[in-house]
Amino acid sequence: MKGAVLVVEDEQAIADLVRAYLRRDGFDVVWARSGEQALEELGRHPVRLVVLDIGLPGIDGFEVCRRLRARTTVPLLILSARDDEVDRVAGLEAGADDYVTKPFSPRELVARVKAILRRSGGGASAVEGPLTADDVELDPASRSVRVGGEPIELTAREFDLLAALLAHPGVVLSRDRLLELVWQGGFPGGTRTVDVHIAQLRAKLGRPDLVATVRGAGYKVEP
């Protein structure tokens, strides 16, 4: 087995479809019908990734996402019928690593799950050896980041984004280039996705000047 995926979905037909395809690919699956149940199940199982619907009974998926992020960095993929940009951005700001809209291809969903897990298991790892800028240290081998010697918890996307920037000191990376490096070519939120993750990364590092915005061009880390 490839580990457990927590599927949070109140519609049984969709949950059954997602579970069937994940199990076919070797994953164990834990199913939760509500946000409250999802938070309970997360404490009971060593989950590798969460697939989360937004339109849940009780607390909605955005709130579940925020609560999950407050207690864990486990990768999280939102699966939702809401396809407006505002919802995709809200999902990213709440801490999601990916966003898939319904109707969806179950094969593509499983492929996205596997891609996220590759990254969270060492995917930034075209990079070899530790990377540093000022007092920020990133170690690809252990997937760890320290600021001023203190460990900082980042999501898989945030880690890979920081790794991409640190691996190109002084180089301006466009939003499209960062999408290629970190999201492997695209994301439903488009380049706005990069801006949201940069903002989250700056806030977590507590070093707002580390990643500079180059107006009309992209982002860079000074060597």
PDB file of C-alpha atoms in Angstrom:
ATOM      1  CA  MET A   1       0.000   0.000   0.000  1.00  0.00           C
ATOM      2  CA  LYS A   2       1.101   3.578  -0.709  1.00  0.00           C
ATOM      3  CA  GLY A   3      -0.315   4.943   2.520  1.00  0.00           C
ATOM      4  CA  ALA A   4      -3.679   6.414   3.469  1.00  0.00           C
ATOM      5  CA  VAL A   5      -5.613   9.198   1.748  1.00  0.00           C
ATOM      6  CA  LEU A   6      -8.412  10.905   3.661  1.00  0.00           C
ATOM      7  CA  VAL A   7     -11.361  11.593   1.335  1.00  0.00           C
ATOM      8  CA  VAL A   8     -13.777  14.198   2.730  1.00  0.00           C
ATOM      9  CA  GLU A   9     -16.932  14.074   0.600  1.00  0.00           C
ATOM     10  CA  ASP A  10     -20.607  13.972   1.610  1.00  0.00           C
ATOM     11  CA  GLU A  11     -21.909  12.583  -1.716  1.00  0.00           C
ATOM     12  CA  GLN A  12     -21.516   8.818  -1.568  1.00  0.00           C
ATOM     13  CA  ALA A  13     -21.415   8.281  -5.344  1.00  0.00           C
ATOM     14  CA  ILE A  14     -18.469  10.675  -5.718  1.00  0.00           C
ATOM     15  CA  ALA A  15     -16.751   9.276  -2.624  1.00  0.00           C
ATOM     16  CA  ASP A  16     -17.128   5.721  -3.958  1.00  0.00           C
ATOM     17  CA  LEU A  17     -15.649   6.747  -7.324  1.00  0.00           C
ATOM     18  CA  VAL A  18     -12.646   8.484  -5.753  1.00  0.00           C
ATOM     19  CA  ARG A  19     -12.056   5.619  -3.328  1.00  0.00           C
ATOM     20  CA  ALA A  20     -12.240   3.007  -6.087  1.00  0.00           C
ATOM     21  CA  TYR A  21      -9.609   4.746  -8.228  1.00  0.00           C
ATOM     22  CA  LEU A  22      -7.295   5.467  -5.311  1.00  0.00           C
ATOM     23  CA  ARG A  23      -7.509   1.856  -4.096  1.00  0.00           C
ATOM     24  CA  ARG A  24      -6.917   0.586  -7.626  1.00  0.00           C
ATOM     25  CA  ASP A  25      -3.647   2.524  -7.552  1.00  0.00           C
ATOM     26  CA  GLY A  26      -2.551   1.043  -4.221  1.00  0.00           C
ATOM     27  CA  PHE A  27      -3.739   3.633  -1.686  1.00  0.00           C
ATOM     28  CA  ASP A  28      -5.608   2.898   1.493  1.00  0.00           C
ATOM     29  CA  VAL A  29      -8.598   5.235   1.847  1.00  0.00           C
ATOM     30  CA  VAL A  30     -10.312   6.745   4.873  1.00  0.00           C
ATOM     31  CA  TRP A  31     -13.717   8.316   4.163  1.00  0.00           C
ATOM     32  CA  ALA A  32     -15.284  11.184   6.093  1.00  0.00           C
ATOM     33  CA  ARG A  33     -18.725  12.615   5.263  1.00  0.00           C
ATOM     34  CA  SER A  34     -18.320  15.938   7.098  1.00  0.00           C
ATOM     35  CA  GLY A  35     -15.683  18.414   8.157  1.00  0.00           C
ATOM     36  CA  GLU A  36     -16.086  17.503  11.809  1.00  0.00           C
ATOM     37  CA  GLN A  37     -15.575  13.823  11.036  1.00  0.00           C
ATOM     38  CA  ALA A  38     -12.554  14.652   8.880  1.00  0.00           C
ATOM     39  CA  LEU A  39     -10.839  16.409  11.779  1.00  0.00           C
ATOM     40  CA  GLU A  40     -11.523  13.398  14.008  1.00  0.00           C
ATOM     41  CA  GLU A  41     -10.250  10.896  11.426  1.00  0.00           C
ATOM     42  CA  LEU A  42      -7.078  12.888  10.911  1.00  0.00           C
ATOM     43  CA  GLY A  43      -6.223  12.318  14.552  1.00  0.00           C
ATOM     44  CA  ARG A  44      -6.803   8.576  14.223  1.00  0.00           C
ATOM     45  CA  HIS A  45      -4.908   7.748  11.031  1.00  0.00           C
ATOM     46  CA  PRO A  46      -1.413   8.502   9.650  1.00  0.00           C
ATOM     47  CA  VAL A  47      -2.791  10.187   6.528  1.00  0.00           C
ATOM     48  CA  ARG A  48      -0.444  11.091   3.662  1.00  0.00           C
ATOM     49  CA  LEU A  49      -2.859  13.387   1.821  1.00  0.00           C
ATOM     50  CA  VAL A  50      -6.377  14.829   2.116  1.00  0.00           C
ATOM     51  CA  VAL A  51      -8.906  15.127  -0.745  1.00  0.00           C
ATOM     52  CA  LEU A  52     -11.433  17.697   0.454  1.00  0.00           C
ATOM     53  CA  ASP A  53     -14.820  18.803  -0.876  1.00  0.00           C
ATOM     54  CA  ILE A  54     -15.887  22.389  -0.164  1.00  0.00           C
ATOM     55  CA  GLY A  55     -19.686  22.020   0.055  1.00  0.00           C
ATOM     56  CA  LEU A  56     -19.880  19.962   3.229  1.00  0.00           C
ATOM     57  CA  PRO A  57     -22.597  19.773   5.871  1.00  0.00           C
ATOM     58  CA  GLY A  58     -21.650  21.612   9.060  1.00  0.00           C
ATOM     59  CA  ILE A  59     -18.344  23.472   8.748  1.00  0.00           C
ATOM     60  CA  ASP A  60     -17.471  24.005   5.102  1.00  0.00           C
ATOM     61  CA  GLY A  61     -14.355  22.854   3.322  1.00  0.00           C
ATOM     62  CA  PHE A  62     -12.560  26.206   3.514  1.00  0.00           C
ATOM     63  CA  GLU A  63     -12.827  26.193   7.305  1.00  0.00           C
ATOM     64  CA  VAL A  64     -11.757  22.534   7.435  1.00  0.00           C
ATOM     65  CA  CYS A  65      -8.747  23.460   5.296  1.00  0.00           C
ATOM     66  CA  ARG A  66      -7.777  26.276   7.645  1.00  0.00           C
ATOM     67  CA  ARG A  67      -8.140  24.041  10.715  1.00  0.00           C
ATOM     68  CA  LEU A  68      -6.091  21.295   9.090  1.00  0.00           C
ATOM     69  CA  ARG A  69      -3.356  23.762   8.228  1.00  0.00           C
ATOM     70  CA  ALA A  70      -3.279  24.980  11.838  1.00  0.00           C
ATOM     71  CA  ARG A  71      -2.321  21.496  13.025  1.00  0.00           C
ATOM     72  CA  THR A  72      -0.551  19.749  10.134  1.00  0.00           C
ATOM     73  CA  THR A  73       1.320  20.280   6.862  1.00  0.00           C
ATOM     74  CA  VAL A  74      -0.173  17.153   5.268  1.00  0.00           C
ATOM     75  CA  PRO A  75      -0.740  17.815   1.527  1.00  0.00           C
ATOM     76  CA  LEU A  76      -4.311  18.821   0.699  1.00  0.00           C
ATOM     77  CA  LEU A  77      -6.204  18.724  -2.593  1.00  0.00           C
ATOM     78  CA  ILE A  78      -9.572  20.470  -2.893  1.00  0.00           C
ATOM     79  CA  LEU A  79     -12.201  18.732  -5.051  1.00  0.00           C
ATOM     80  CA  SER A  80     -15.113  21.091  -5.643  1.00  0.00           C
ATOM     81  CA  ALA A  81     -17.954  21.997  -7.982  1.00  0.00           C
ATOM     82  CA  ARG A  82     -17.068  25.661  -7.402  1.00  0.00           C
ATOM     83  CA  ASP A  83     -14.910  26.752 -10.334  1.00  0.00           C
ATOM     84  CA  ASP A  84     -14.857  30.544  -9.929  1.00  0.00           C
ATOM     85  CA  GLU A  85     -11.448  32.167  -9.559  1.00  0.00           C
ATOM     86  CA  VAL A  86     -12.463  33.611  -6.193  1.00  0.00           C
ATOM     87  CA  ASP A  87     -13.090  30.099  -4.849  1.00  0.00           C
ATOM     88  CA  ARG A  88      -9.817  28.740  -6.220  1.00  0.00           C
ATOM     89  CA  VAL A  89      -7.902  31.613  -4.674  1.00  0.00           C
ATOM     90  CA  ALA A  90      -9.780  31.178  -1.374  1.00  0.00           C
ATOM     91  CA  GLY A  91      -8.785  27.509  -1.376  1.00  0.00           C
ATOM     92  CA  LEU A  92      -5.132  28.376  -1.917  1.00  0.00           C
ATOM     93  CA  GLU A  93      -5.189  31.036   0.758  1.00  0.00           C
ATOM     94  CA  ALA A  94      -6.726  28.521   3.165  1.00  0.00           C
ATOM     95  CA  GLY A  95      -3.738  26.238   2.529  1.00  0.00           C
ATOM     96  CA  ALA A  96      -4.644  23.859  -0.321  1.00  0.00           C
ATOM     97  CA  ASP A  97      -1.867  22.443  -2.507  1.00  0.00           C
ATOM     98  CA  ASP A  98      -4.090  21.798  -5.522  1.00  0.00           C
ATOM     99  CA  TYR A  99      -7.667  22.456  -6.685  1.00  0.00           C
ATOM    100  CA  VAL A 100      -9.676  20.158  -8.963  1.00  0.00           C
ATOM    101  CA  THR A 101     -13.163  21.082 -10.182  1.00  0.00           C
ATOM    102  CA  LYS A 102     -16.160  18.800 -10.684  1.00  0.00           C
ATOM    103  CA  PRO A 103     -16.966  17.130 -12.992  1.00  0.00           C
ATOM    104  CA  PHE A 104     -13.520  15.595 -12.976  1.00  0.00           C
ATOM    105  CA  SER A 105     -11.500  12.750 -14.424  1.00  0.00           C
ATOM    106  CA  PRO A 106     -10.767  10.225 -11.645  1.00  0.00           C
ATOM    107  CA  ARG A 107      -7.582   9.220 -13.445  1.00  0.00           C
ATOM    108  CA  GLU A 108      -6.394  12.826 -13.494  1.00  0.00           C
ATOM    109  CA  LEU A 109      -7.306  13.158  -9.822  1.00  0.00           C
ATOM    110  CA  VAL A 110      -5.148  10.159  -8.920  1.00  0.00           C
ATOM    111  CA  ALA A 111      -2.326  11.526 -11.086  1.00  0.00           C
ATOM    112  CA  ARG A 112      -2.494  14.845  -9.211  1.00  0.00           C
ATOM    113  CA  VAL A 113      -2.469  13.011  -5.859  1.00  0.00           C
ATOM    114  CA  LYS A 114       0.654  11.109  -6.898  1.00  0.00           C
ATOM    115  CA  ALA A 115       2.328  14.294  -8.199  1.00  0.00           C
ATOM    116  CA  ILE A 116       1.702  16.088  -4.900  1.00  0.00           C
ATOM    117  CA  LEU A 117       3.091  13.136  -2.949  1.00  0.00           C
ATOM    118  CA  ARG A 118       6.191  13.000  -5.166  1.00  0.00           C
ATOM    119  CA  ARG A 119       6.866  16.637  -4.392  1.00  0.00           C
ATOM    120  CA  SER A 120       6.154  16.315  -0.677  1.00  0.00           C
ATOM    121  CA  GLY A 121       8.371  13.238  -0.526  1.00  0.00           C
ATOM    122  CA  GLY A 122      11.363  14.971  -2.027  1.00  0.00           C
ATOM    123  CA  GLY A 123      10.253  16.325  -5.315  1.00  0.00           C
ATOM    124  CA  ALA A 124      12.162  19.633  -5.123  1.00  0.00           C
ATOM    125  CA  SER A 125      14.959  17.517  -5.529  1.00  0.00           C
ATOM    126  CA  ALA A 126      16.388  18.433  -8.662  1.00  0.00           C
ATOM    127  CA  VAL A 127      18.202  20.502  -6.050  1.00  0.00           C
ATOM    128  CA  GLU A 128      21.135  18.823  -4.336  1.00  0.00           C
ATOM    129  CA  GLY A 129      22.515  19.984  -1.021  1.00  0.00           C
ATOM    130  CA  PRO A 130      21.348  22.730   1.339  1.00  0.00           C
ATOM    131  CA  LEU A 131      20.376  26.158   0.019  1.00  0.00           C
ATOM    132  CA  THR A 132      20.741  29.384   1.983  1.00  0.00           C
ATOM    133  CA  ALA A 133      19.922  33.076   1.765  1.00  0.00           C
ATOM    134  CA  ASP A 134      20.677  35.318   4.741  1.00  0.00           C
ATOM    135  CA  ASP A 135      19.535  33.288   7.766  1.00  0.00           C
ATOM    136  CA  VAL A 136      17.127  31.089   5.774  1.00  0.00           C
ATOM    137  CA  GLU A 137      18.349  27.502   5.283  1.00  0.00           C
ATOM    138  CA  LEU A 138      16.605  24.871   3.158  1.00  0.00           C
ATOM    139  CA  ASP A 139      17.633  21.201   3.135  1.00  0.00           C
ATOM    140  CA  PRO A 140      16.083  19.214   0.235  1.00  0.00           C
ATOM    141  CA  ALA A 141      17.138  15.869   1.716  1.00  0.00           C
ATOM    142  CA  SER A 142      15.148  16.301   4.921  1.00  0.00           C
ATOM    143  CA  ARG A 143      12.557  18.662   3.407  1.00  0.00           C
ATOM    144  CA  SER A 144      13.263  21.078   6.244  1.00  0.00           C
ATOM    145  CA  VAL A 145      13.547  24.860   6.473  1.00  0.00           C
ATOM    146  CA  ARG A 146      15.107  26.927   9.252  1.00  0.00           C
ATOM    147  CA  VAL A 147      15.046  30.671   9.786  1.00  0.00           C
ATOM    148  CA  GLY A 148      17.601  31.980  12.248  1.00  0.00           C
ATOM    149  CA  GLY A 149      18.189  28.379  13.303  1.00  0.00           C
ATOM    150  CA  GLU A 150      14.526  27.795  14.147  1.00  0.00           C
ATOM    151  CA  PRO A 151      12.471  25.224  12.163  1.00  0.00           C
ATOM    152  CA  ILE A 152       9.610  26.555  10.030  1.00  0.00           C
ATOM    153  CA  GLU A 153       6.743  24.382   8.802  1.00  0.00           C
ATOM    154  CA  LEU A 154       5.862  24.805   5.125  1.00  0.00           C
ATOM    155  CA  THR A 155       3.397  22.995   2.908  1.00  0.00           C
ATOM    156  CA  ALA A 156       4.777  20.904   0.048  1.00  0.00           C
ATOM    157  CA  ARG A 157       4.053  23.663  -2.485  1.00  0.00           C
ATOM    158  CA  GLU A 158       5.590  26.382  -0.317  1.00  0.00           C
ATOM    159  CA  PHE A 159       8.714  24.276   0.201  1.00  0.00           C
ATOM    160  CA  ASP A 160       9.128  23.611  -3.517  1.00  0.00           C
ATOM    161  CA  LEU A 161       8.507  27.263  -4.348  1.00  0.00           C
ATOM    162  CA  LEU A 162      11.191  28.385  -1.909  1.00  0.00           C
ATOM    163  CA  ALA A 163      13.563  25.714  -3.231  1.00  0.00           C
ATOM    164  CA  ALA A 164      13.040  26.910  -6.814  1.00  0.00           C
ATOM    165  CA  LEU A 165      13.776  30.516  -5.858  1.00  0.00           C
ATOM    166  CA  LEU A 166      16.820  29.692  -3.716  1.00  0.00           C
ATOM    167  CA  ALA A 167      18.217  27.459  -6.461  1.00  0.00           C
ATOM    168  CA  HIS A 168      18.273  30.476  -8.825  1.00  0.00           C
ATOM    169  CA  PRO A 169      19.812  33.297  -6.731  1.00  0.00           C
ATOM    170  CA  GLY A 170      19.645  36.664  -8.426  1.00  0.00           C
ATOM    171  CA  VAL A 171      17.575  35.270 -11.307  1.00  0.00           C
ATOM    172  CA  VAL A 172      14.108  36.688 -11.966  1.00  0.00           C
ATOM    173  CA  LEU A 173      11.680  33.781 -12.338  1.00  0.00           C
ATOM    174  CA  SER A 174       8.443  34.636 -14.089  1.00  0.00           C
ATOM    175  CA  ARG A 175       5.139  33.374 -12.742  1.00  0.00           C
ATOM    176  CA  ASP A 176       4.826  31.058 -15.745  1.00  0.00           C
ATOM    177  CA  ARG A 177       8.310  29.661 -15.079  1.00  0.00           C
ATOM    178  CA  LEU A 178       7.457  29.056 -11.421  1.00  0.00           C
ATOM    179  CA  LEU A 179       4.290  27.257 -12.504  1.00  0.00           C
ATOM    180  CA  GLU A 180       6.465  24.988 -14.649  1.00  0.00           C
ATOM    181  CA  LEU A 181       8.984  24.335 -11.881  1.00  0.00           C
ATOM    182  CA  VAL A 182       6.610  23.901  -8.938  1.00  0.00           C
ATOM    183  CA  TRP A 183       3.236  22.960 -10.434  1.00  0.00           C
ATOM    184  CA  GLN A 184       4.632  21.052 -13.425  1.00  0.00           C
ATOM    185  CA  GLY A 185       3.089  23.303 -16.020  1.00  0.00           C
ATOM    186  CA  GLY A 186      -0.224  24.580 -14.769  1.00  0.00           C
ATOM    187  CA  PHE A 187      -2.891  25.007 -12.158  1.00  0.00           C
ATOM    188  CA  PRO A 188      -6.576  26.021 -12.489  1.00  0.00           C
ATOM    189  CA  GLY A 189      -5.833  29.242 -10.608  1.00  0.00           C
ATOM    190  CA  GLY A 190      -3.260  30.349 -13.203  1.00  0.00           C
ATOM    191  CA  THR A 191      -0.453  32.708 -12.275  1.00  0.00           C
ATOM    192  CA  ARG A 192      -2.529  34.125  -9.403  1.00  0.00           C
ATOM    193  CA  THR A 193      -1.673  30.845  -7.675  1.00  0.00           C
ATOM    194  CA  VAL A 194       1.991  31.875  -7.560  1.00  0.00           C
ATOM    195  CA  ASP A 195       1.174  35.255  -6.014  1.00  0.00           C
ATOM    196  CA  VAL A 196      -0.908  33.647  -3.263  1.00  0.00           C
ATOM    197  CA  HIS A 197       1.813  31.150  -2.384  1.00  0.00           C
ATOM    198  CA  ILE A 198       4.521  33.845  -2.410  1.00  0.00           C
ATOM    199  CA  ALA A 199       2.467  35.876   0.079  1.00  0.00           C
ATOM    200  CA  GLN A 200       2.024  32.835   2.321  1.00  0.00           C
ATOM    201  CA  LEU A 201       5.719  31.986   2.067  1.00  0.00           C
ATOM    202  CA  ARG A 202       6.791  35.517   3.055  1.00  0.00           C
ATOM    203  CA  ALA A 203       4.448  35.462   6.052  1.00  0.00           C
ATOM    204  CA  LYS A 204       5.689  32.100   7.321  1.00  0.00           C
ATOM    205  CA  LEU A 205       9.363  32.964   6.877  1.00  0.00           C
ATOM    206  CA  GLY A 206       8.925  36.310   8.575  1.00  0.00           C
ATOM    207  CA  ARG A 207      11.320  37.723   5.982  1.00  0.00           C
ATOM    208  CA  PRO A 208       9.139  39.802   3.628  1.00  0.00           C
ATOM    209  CA  ASP A 209      12.165  41.226   1.813  1.00  0.00           C
ATOM    210  CA  LEU A 210      13.784  37.870   1.063  1.00  0.00           C
ATOM    211  CA  VAL A 211      11.687  37.249  -2.045  1.00  0.00           C
ATOM    212  CA  ALA A 212      11.621  40.417  -4.115  1.00  0.00           C
ATOM    213  CA  THR A 213       8.845  41.276  -6.560  1.00  0.00           C
ATOM    214  CA  VAL A 214      10.173  42.471  -9.909  1.00  0.00           C
ATOM    215  CA  ARG A 215       7.298  44.468 -11.366  1.00  0.00           C
ATOM    216  CA  GLY A 216       6.004  43.011 -14.611  1.00  0.00           C
ATOM    217  CA  ALA A 217       8.585  40.212 -14.569  1.00  0.00           C
ATOM    218  CA  GLY A 218       8.257  37.876 -11.578  1.00  0.00           C
ATOM    219  CA  TYR A 219      10.138  37.114  -8.364  1.00  0.00           C
ATOM    220  CA  LYS A 220      13.732  36.627  -7.292  1.00  0.00           C
ATOM    221  CA  VAL A 221      15.903  35.960  -4.248  1.00  0.00           C
ATOM    222  CA  GLU A 222      19.030  38.072  -4.035  1.00  0.00           C
ATOM    223  CA  PRO A 223      22.260  36.044  -3.706  1.00  0.00           C
TER     224      PRO A 223
END
